[in-house]
PDB file of C-alpha atoms in Angstrom:
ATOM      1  CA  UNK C   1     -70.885 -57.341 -92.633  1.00 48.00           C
ATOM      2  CA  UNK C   2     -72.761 -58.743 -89.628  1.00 53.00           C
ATOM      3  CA  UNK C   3     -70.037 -57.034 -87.466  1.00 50.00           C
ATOM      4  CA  UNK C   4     -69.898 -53.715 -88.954  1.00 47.00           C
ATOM      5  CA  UNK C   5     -73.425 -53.104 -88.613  1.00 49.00           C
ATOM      6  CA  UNK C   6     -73.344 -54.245 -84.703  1.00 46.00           C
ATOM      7  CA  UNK C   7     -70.541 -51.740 -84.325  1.00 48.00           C
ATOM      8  CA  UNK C   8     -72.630 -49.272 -85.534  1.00 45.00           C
ATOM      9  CA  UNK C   9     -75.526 -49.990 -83.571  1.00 45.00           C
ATOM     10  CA  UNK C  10     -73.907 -49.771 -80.663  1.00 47.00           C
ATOM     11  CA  UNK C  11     -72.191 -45.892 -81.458  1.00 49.00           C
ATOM     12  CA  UNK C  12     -75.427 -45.084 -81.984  1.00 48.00           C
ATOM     13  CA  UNK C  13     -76.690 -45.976 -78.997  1.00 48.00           C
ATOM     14  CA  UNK C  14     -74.210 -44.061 -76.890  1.00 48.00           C
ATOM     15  CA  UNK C  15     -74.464 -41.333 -78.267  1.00 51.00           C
ATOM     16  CA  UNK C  16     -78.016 -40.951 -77.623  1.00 51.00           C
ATOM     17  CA  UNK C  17     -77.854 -41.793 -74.449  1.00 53.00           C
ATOM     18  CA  UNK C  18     -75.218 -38.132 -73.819  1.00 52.00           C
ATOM     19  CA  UNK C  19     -76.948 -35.402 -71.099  1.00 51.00           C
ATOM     20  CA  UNK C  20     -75.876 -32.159 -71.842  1.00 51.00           C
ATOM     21  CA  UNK C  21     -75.436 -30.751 -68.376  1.00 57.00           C
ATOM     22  CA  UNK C  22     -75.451 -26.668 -68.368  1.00 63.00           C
ATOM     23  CA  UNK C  23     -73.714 -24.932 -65.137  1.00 79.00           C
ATOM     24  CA  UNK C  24     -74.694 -21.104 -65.830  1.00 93.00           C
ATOM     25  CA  UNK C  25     -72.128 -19.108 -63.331  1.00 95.00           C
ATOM     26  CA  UNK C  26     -74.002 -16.712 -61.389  1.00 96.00           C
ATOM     27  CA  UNK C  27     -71.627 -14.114 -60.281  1.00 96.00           C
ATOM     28  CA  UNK C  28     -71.860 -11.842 -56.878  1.00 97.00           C
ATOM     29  CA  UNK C  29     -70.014 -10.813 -54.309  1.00 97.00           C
ATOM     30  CA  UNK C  30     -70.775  -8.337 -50.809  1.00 96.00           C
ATOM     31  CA  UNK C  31     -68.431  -6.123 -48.727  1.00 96.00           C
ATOM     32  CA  UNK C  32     -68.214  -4.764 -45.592  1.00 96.00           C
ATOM     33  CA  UNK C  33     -66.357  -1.618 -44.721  1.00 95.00           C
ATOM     34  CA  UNK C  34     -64.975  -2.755 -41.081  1.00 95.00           C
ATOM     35  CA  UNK C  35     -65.663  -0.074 -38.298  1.00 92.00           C
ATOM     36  CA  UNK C  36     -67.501   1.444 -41.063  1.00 90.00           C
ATOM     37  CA  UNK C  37     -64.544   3.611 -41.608  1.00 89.00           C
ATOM     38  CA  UNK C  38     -64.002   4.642 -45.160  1.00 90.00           C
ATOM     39  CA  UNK C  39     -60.876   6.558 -44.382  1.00 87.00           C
ATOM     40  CA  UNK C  40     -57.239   4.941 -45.297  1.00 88.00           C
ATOM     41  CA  UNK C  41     -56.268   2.389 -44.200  1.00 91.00           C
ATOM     42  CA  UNK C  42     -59.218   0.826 -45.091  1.00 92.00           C
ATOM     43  CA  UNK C  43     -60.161  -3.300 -44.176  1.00 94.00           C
ATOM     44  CA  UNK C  44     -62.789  -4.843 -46.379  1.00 94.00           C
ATOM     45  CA  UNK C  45     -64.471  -7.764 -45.598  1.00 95.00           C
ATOM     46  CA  UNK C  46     -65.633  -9.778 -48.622  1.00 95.00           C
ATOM     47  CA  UNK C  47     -67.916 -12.667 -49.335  1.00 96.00           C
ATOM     48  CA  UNK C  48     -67.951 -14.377 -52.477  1.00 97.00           C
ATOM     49  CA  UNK C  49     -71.695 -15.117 -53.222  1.00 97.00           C
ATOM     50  CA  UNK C  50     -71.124 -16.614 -56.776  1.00 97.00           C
ATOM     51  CA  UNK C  51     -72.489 -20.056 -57.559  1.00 96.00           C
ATOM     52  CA  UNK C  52     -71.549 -22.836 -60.335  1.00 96.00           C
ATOM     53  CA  UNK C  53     -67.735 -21.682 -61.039  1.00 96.00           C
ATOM     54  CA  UNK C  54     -64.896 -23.625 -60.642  1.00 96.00           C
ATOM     55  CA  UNK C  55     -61.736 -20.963 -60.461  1.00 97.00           C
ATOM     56  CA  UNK C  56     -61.943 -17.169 -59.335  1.00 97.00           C
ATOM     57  CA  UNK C  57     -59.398 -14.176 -59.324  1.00 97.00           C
ATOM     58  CA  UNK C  58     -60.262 -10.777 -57.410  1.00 97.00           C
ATOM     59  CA  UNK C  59     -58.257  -7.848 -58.591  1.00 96.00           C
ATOM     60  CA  UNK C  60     -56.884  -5.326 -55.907  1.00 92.00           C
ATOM     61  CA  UNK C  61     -54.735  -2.748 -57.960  1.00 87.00           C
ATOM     62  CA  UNK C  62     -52.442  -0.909 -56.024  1.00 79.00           C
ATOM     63  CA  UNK C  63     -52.891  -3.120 -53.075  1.00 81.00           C
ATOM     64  CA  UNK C  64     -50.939  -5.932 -51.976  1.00 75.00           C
ATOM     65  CA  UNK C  65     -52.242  -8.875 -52.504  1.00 78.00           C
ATOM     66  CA  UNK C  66     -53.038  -6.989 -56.114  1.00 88.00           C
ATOM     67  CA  UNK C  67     -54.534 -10.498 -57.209  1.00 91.00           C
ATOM     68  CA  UNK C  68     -56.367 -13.405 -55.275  1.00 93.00           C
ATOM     69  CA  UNK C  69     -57.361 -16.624 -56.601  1.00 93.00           C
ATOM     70  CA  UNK C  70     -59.216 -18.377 -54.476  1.00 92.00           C
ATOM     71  CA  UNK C  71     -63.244 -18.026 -53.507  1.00 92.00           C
ATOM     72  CA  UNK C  72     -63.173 -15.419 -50.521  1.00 91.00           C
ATOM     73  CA  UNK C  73     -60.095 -13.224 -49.751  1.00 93.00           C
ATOM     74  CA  UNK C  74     -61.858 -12.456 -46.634  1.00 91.00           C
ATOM     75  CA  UNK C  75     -60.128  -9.163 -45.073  1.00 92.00           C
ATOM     76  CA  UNK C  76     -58.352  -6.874 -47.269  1.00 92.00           C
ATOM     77  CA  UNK C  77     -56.424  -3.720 -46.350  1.00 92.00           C
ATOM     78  CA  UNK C  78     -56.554  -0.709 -48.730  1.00 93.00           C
ATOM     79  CA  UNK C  79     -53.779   1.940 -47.743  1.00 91.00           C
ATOM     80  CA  UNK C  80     -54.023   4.182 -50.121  1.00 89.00           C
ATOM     81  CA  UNK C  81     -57.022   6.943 -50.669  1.00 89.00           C
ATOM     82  CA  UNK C  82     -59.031   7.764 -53.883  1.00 91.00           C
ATOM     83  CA  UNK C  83     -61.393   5.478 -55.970  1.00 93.00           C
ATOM     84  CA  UNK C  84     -60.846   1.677 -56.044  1.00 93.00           C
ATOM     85  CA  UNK C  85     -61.533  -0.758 -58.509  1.00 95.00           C
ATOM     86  CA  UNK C  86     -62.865  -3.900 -57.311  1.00 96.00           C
ATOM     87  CA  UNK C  87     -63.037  -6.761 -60.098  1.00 97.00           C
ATOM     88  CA  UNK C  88     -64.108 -10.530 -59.280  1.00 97.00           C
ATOM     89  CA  UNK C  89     -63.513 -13.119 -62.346  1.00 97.00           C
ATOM     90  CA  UNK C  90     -65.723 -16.503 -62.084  1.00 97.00           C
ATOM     91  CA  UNK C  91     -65.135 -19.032 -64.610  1.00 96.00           C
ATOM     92  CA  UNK C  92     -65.943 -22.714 -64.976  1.00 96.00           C
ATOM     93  CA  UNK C  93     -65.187 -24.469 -68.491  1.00 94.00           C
ATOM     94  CA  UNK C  94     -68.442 -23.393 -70.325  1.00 94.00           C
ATOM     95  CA  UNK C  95     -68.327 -19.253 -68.867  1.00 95.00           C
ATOM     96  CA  UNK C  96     -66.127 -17.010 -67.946  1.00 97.00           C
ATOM     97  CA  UNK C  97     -67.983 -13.874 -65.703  1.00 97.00           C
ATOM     98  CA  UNK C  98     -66.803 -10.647 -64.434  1.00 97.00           C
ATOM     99  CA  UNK C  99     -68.039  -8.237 -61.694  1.00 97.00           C
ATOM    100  CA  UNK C 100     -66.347  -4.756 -61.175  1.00 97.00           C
ATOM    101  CA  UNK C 101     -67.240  -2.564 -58.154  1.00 96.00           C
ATOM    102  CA  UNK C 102     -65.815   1.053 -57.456  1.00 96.00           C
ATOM    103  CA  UNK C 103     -64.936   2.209 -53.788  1.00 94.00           C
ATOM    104  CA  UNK C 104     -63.910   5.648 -52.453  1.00 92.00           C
ATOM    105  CA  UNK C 105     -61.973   5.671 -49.827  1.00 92.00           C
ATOM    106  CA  UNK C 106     -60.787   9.276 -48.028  1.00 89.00           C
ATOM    107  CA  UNK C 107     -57.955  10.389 -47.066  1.00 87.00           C
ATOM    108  CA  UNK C 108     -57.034   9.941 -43.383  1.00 86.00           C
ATOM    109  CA  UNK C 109     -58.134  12.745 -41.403  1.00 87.00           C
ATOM    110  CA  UNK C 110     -56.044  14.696 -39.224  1.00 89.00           C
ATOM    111  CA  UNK C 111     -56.576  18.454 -37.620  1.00 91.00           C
ATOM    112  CA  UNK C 112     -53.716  20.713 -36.828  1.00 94.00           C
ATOM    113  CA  UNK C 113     -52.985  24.342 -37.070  1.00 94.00           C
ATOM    114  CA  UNK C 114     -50.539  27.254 -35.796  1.00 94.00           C
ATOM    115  CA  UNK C 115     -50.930  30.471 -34.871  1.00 92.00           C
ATOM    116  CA  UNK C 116     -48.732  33.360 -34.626  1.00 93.00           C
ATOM    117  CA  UNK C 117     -49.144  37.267 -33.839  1.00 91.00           C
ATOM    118  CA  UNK C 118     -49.490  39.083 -36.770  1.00 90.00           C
ATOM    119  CA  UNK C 119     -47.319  42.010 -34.888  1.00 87.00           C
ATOM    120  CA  UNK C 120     -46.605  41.420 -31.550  1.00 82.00           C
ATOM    121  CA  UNK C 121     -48.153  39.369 -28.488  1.00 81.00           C
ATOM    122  CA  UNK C 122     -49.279  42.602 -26.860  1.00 84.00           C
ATOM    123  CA  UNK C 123     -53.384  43.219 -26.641  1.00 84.00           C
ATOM    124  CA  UNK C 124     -54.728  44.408 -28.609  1.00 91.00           C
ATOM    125  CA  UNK C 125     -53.506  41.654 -31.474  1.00 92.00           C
ATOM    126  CA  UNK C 126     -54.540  40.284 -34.515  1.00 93.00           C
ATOM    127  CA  UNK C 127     -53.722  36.602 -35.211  1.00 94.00           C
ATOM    128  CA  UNK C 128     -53.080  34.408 -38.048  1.00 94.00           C
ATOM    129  CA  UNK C 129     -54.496  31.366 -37.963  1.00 94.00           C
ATOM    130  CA  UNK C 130     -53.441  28.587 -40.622  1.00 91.00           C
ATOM    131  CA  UNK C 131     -54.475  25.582 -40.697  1.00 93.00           C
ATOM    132  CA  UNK C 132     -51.972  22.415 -41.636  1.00 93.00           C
ATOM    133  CA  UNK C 133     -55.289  19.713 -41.511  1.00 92.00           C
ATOM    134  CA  UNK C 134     -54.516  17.150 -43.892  1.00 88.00           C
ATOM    135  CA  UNK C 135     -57.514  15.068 -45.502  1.00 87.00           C
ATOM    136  CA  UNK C 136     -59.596  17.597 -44.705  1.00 89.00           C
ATOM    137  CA  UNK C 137     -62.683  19.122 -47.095  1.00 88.00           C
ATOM    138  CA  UNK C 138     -64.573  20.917 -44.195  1.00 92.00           C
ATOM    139  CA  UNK C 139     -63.386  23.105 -41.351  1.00 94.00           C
ATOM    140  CA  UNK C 140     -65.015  24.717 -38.227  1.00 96.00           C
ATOM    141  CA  UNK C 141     -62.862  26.989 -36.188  1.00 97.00           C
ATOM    142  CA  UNK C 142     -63.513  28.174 -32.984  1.00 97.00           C
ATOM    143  CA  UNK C 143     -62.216  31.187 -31.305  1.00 96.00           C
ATOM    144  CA  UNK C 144     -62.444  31.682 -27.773  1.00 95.00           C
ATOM    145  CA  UNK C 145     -63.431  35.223 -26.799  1.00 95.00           C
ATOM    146  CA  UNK C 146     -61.913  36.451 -30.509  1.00 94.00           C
ATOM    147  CA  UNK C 147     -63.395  38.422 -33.605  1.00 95.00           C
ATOM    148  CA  UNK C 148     -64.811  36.884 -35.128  1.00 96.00           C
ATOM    149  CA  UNK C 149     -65.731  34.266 -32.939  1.00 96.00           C
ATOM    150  CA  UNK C 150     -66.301  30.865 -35.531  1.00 96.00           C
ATOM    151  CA  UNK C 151     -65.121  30.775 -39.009  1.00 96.00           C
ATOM    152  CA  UNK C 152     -65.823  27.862 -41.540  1.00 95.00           C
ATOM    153  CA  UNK C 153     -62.711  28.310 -43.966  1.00 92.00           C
ATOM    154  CA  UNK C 154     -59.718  26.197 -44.114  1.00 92.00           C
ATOM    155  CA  UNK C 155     -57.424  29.706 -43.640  1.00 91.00           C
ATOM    156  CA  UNK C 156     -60.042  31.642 -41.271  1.00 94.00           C
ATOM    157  CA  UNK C 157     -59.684  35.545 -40.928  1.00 93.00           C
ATOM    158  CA  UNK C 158     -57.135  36.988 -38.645  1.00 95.00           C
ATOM    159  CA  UNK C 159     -58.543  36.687 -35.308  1.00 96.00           C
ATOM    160  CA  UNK C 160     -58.609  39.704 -32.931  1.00 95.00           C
ATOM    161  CA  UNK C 161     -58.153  39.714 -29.438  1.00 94.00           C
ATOM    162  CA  UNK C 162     -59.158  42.742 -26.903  1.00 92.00           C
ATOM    163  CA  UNK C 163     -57.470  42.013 -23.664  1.00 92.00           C
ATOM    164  CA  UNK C 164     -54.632  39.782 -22.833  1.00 91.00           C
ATOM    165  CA  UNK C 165     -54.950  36.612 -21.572  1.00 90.00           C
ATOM    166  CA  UNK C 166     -54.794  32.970 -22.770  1.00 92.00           C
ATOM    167  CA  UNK C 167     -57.439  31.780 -25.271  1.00 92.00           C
ATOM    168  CA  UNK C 168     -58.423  28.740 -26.684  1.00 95.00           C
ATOM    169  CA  UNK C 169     -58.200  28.030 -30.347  1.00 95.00           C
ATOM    170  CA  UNK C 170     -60.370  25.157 -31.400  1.00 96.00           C
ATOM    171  CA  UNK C 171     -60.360  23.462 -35.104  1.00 95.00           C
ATOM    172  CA  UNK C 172     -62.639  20.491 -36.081  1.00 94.00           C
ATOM    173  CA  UNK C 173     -62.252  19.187 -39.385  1.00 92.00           C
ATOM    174  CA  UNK C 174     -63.840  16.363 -41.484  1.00 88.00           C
ATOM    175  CA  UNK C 175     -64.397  14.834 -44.773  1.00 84.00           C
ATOM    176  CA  UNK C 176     -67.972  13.530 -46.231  1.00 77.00           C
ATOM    177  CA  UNK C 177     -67.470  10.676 -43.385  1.00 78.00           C
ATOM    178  CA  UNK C 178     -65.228  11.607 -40.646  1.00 70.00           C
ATOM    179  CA  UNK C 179     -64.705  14.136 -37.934  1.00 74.00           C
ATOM    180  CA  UNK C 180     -61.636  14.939 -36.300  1.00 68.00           C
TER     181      UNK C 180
END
């Protein structure tokens, strides 16, 4: 009997002697746009900020890597435009944490036109001017010496030109972020 009760003694005593450690995950990360260019291709920079978790995956759909496990992924490279979901997961054995971030990246911005006689080369002549900009969502034309002499649309008015000569066409085109 004198043994059983020892043995008990002793369980108890371990068991009172347990900490109960906590290690609440706290979950952040930061980008960088490099160049500050938001126009594809895209390179991120980001920085995992997140303390007290043992085992991470970032989520890149569409992009290759799609999925990173490890703490930073450092530079990634997003070639395709339109919104991206960004999704850390931080886990340790007690919590598992998620952080989702959206990102809009444009289209790559590139200005080009044509422009042909709408009858003959011969002054006085009417042009049409079309442009073929592609990730565009603002344009500025500007005609030298024409009627009219700007326009602002992406398919300006026919362009009219007194005397002959050689003129200068000009076309600058952007998106909420870039010029071309």
């Amino acid at each position: 009997m004198r043994c059983l009760f020892a043995i008990c003694l002793f369980n108890i005593t371990l068991s009172s002697c347990r900490k109960v450690l906590t290690t609440d995950i706290t979950i952040d990360f930061n980008y960088e746009v490099i160049d500050d260019n938001y126009s594809s291709p895209v390179q991120i920079s980001f920085v995992n900020n997140t303390s007290n978790a043992q085992f991470f995956r970032w989520s890149f759909p569409g992009e290759k890597p799609s999925v990173y496990d490890k703490g930073d992924p450092g530079i990634v490279r997003f070639d395709t435009a339109g919104i991206i979901r960004i999704k850390l997961e931080a886990w340790n054995d007690e919590q598992h944490l998620e952080k989702e971030i959206t990102i809009v990246i444009d289209s790559a911005v590139h200005a080009d036109f044509s422009a042909e006689a709408e009858s003959n080369n011969f002054s006085p002549s009417d042009f049409i001017v079309s442009s073929r900009a592609t990730g565009a969502t603002q344009y500025k034309w500007l005609f030298e010496n024409g009627t009219p002499g700007t326009d602002t649309g992406k398919y300006p008015t026919p362009v009219h030109y007194d005397q002959p000569g050689v003129y200068r066409i000009m076309l600058e085109v952007s998106n909420e972020r870039e010029v071309r």
